[in-house]
PDB file of C-alpha atoms in Angstrom:
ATOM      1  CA  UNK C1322     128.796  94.980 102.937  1.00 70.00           C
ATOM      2  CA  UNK C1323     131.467  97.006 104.570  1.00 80.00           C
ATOM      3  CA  UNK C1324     133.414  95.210 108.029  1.00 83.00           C
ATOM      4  CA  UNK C1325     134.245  97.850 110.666  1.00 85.00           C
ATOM      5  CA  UNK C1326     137.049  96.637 113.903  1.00 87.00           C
ATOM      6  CA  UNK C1327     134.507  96.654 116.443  1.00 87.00           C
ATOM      7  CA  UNK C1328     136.903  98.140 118.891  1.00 85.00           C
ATOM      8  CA  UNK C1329     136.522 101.179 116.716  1.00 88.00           C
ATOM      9  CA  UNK C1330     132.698 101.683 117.031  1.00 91.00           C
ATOM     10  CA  UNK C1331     131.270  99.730 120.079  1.00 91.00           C
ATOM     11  CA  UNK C1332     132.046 101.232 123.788  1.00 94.00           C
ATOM     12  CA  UNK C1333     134.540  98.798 125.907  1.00 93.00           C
ATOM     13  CA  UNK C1334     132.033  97.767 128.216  1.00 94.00           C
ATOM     14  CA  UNK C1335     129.560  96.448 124.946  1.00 94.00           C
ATOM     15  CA  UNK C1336     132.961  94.886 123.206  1.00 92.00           C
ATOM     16  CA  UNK C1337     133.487  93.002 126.339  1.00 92.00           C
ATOM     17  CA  UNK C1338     130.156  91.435 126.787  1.00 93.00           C
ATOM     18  CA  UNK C1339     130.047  90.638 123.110  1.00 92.00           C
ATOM     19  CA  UNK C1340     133.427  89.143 123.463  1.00 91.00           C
ATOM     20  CA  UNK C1341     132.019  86.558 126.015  1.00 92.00           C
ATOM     21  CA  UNK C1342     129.787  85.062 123.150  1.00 92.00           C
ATOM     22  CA  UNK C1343     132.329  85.702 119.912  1.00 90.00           C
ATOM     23  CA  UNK C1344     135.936  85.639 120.230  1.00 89.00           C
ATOM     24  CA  UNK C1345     137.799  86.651 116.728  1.00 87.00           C
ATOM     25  CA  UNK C1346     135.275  85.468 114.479  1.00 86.00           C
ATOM     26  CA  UNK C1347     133.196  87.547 112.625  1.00 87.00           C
ATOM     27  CA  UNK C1348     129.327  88.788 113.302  1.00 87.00           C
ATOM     28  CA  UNK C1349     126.740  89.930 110.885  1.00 86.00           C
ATOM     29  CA  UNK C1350     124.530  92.886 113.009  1.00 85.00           C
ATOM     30  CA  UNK C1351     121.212  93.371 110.503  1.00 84.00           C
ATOM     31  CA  UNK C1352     119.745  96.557 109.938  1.00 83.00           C
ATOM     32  CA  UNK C1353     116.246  97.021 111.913  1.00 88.00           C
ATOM     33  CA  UNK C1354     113.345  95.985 110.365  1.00 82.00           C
ATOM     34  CA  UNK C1355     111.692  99.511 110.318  1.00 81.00           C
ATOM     35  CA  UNK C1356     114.560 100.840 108.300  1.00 81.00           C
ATOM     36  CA  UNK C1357     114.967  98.235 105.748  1.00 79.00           C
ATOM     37  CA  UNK C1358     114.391  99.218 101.985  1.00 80.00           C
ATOM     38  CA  UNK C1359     112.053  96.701 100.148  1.00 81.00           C
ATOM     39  CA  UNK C1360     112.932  95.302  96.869  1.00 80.00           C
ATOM     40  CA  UNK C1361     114.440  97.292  94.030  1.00 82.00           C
ATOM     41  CA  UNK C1362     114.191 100.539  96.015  1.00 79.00           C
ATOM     42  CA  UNK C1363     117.628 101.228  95.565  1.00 81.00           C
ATOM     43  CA  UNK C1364     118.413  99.963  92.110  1.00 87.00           C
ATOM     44  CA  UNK C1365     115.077 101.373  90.202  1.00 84.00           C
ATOM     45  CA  UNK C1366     113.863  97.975  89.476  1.00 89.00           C
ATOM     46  CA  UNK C1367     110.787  97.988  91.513  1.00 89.00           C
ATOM     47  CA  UNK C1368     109.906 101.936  89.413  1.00 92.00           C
ATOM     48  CA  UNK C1369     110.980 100.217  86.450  1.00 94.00           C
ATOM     49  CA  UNK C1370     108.779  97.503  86.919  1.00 94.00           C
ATOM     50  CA  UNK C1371     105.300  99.016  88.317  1.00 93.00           C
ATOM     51  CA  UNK C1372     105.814 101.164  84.978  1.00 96.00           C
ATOM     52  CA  UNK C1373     106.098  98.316  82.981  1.00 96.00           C
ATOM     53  CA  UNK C1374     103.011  96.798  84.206  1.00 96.00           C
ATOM     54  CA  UNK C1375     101.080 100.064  84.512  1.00 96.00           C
ATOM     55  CA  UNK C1376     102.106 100.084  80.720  1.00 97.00           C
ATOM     56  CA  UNK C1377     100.690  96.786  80.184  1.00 97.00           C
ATOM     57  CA  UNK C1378      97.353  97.144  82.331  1.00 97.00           C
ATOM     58  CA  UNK C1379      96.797 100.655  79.803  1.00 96.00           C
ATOM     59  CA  UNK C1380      97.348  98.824  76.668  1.00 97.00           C
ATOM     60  CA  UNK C1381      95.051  95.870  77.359  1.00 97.00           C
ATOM     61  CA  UNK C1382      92.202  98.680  78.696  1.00 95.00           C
ATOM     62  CA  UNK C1383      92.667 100.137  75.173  1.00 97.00           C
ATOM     63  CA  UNK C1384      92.089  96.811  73.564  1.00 97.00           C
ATOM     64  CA  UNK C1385      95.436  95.131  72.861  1.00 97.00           C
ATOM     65  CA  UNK C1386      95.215  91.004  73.437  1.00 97.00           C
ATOM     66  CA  UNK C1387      97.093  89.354  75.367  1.00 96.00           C
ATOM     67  CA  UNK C1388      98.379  87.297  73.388  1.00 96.00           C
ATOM     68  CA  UNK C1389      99.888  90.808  71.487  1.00 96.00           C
ATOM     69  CA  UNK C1390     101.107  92.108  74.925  1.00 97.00           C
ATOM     70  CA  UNK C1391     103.200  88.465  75.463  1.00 96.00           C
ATOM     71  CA  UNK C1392     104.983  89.141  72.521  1.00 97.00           C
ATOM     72  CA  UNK C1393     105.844  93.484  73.010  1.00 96.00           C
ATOM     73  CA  UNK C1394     107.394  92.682  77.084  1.00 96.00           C
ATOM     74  CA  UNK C1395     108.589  89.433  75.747  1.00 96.00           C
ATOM     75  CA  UNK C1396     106.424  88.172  78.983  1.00 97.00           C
ATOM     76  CA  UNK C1397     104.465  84.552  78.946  1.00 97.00           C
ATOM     77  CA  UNK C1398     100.694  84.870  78.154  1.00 96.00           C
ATOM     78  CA  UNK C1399     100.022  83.356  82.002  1.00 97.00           C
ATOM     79  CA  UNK C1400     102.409  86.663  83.129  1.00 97.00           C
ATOM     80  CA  UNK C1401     100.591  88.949  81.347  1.00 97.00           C
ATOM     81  CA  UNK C1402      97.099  87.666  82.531  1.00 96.00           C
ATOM     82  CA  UNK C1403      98.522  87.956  86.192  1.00 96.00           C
ATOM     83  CA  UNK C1404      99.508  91.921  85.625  1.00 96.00           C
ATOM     84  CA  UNK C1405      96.246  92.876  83.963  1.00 96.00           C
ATOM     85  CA  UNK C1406      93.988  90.657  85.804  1.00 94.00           C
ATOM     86  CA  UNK C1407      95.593  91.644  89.352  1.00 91.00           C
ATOM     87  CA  UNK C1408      93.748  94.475  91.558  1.00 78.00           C
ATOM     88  CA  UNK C1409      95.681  97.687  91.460  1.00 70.00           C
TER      89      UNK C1409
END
């Protein structure tokens, strides 16, 4: 997260009525819900991961056990129920 000096991006008339409420401290302004990114949109971990499960669900539909599975993601045998068991 990046600061900005508010007097360099808010109008006067907005920095003053903010100023009646926060005086030299610091204020976090969050993004608006409707433009927030979900998890692991940014980094690739949420691709990464529906990949890795889509992997999983394919490999158990062709036969492999899950106790087999556990072992190739290095996952728990209660993880790898959840993924193939879930509705997708």
């Amino acid at each position: 997260m990046k600061y900005v000096n508010a007097d360099s991006i808010l109008p006067e008339s907005l920095l003053k009525e903010v100023q009646k409420y926060v005086q030299g401290g610091m204020i976090y302004i969050p993004t608006p819900e409707q433009s927030r990114k979900k998890w692991g949109e940014c980094s690739g971990g949420r691709t990464y991961l529906n990949q890795r499960n889509d992997e999983i669900r394919r490999n158990f539909s062709a036969g492999a056990k899950i106790d087999q599975l556990s072992e190739q993601f290095c996952l728990s045998c209660d993880s790898i129920k959840k993924i193939v068991y879930s509705k997708k």
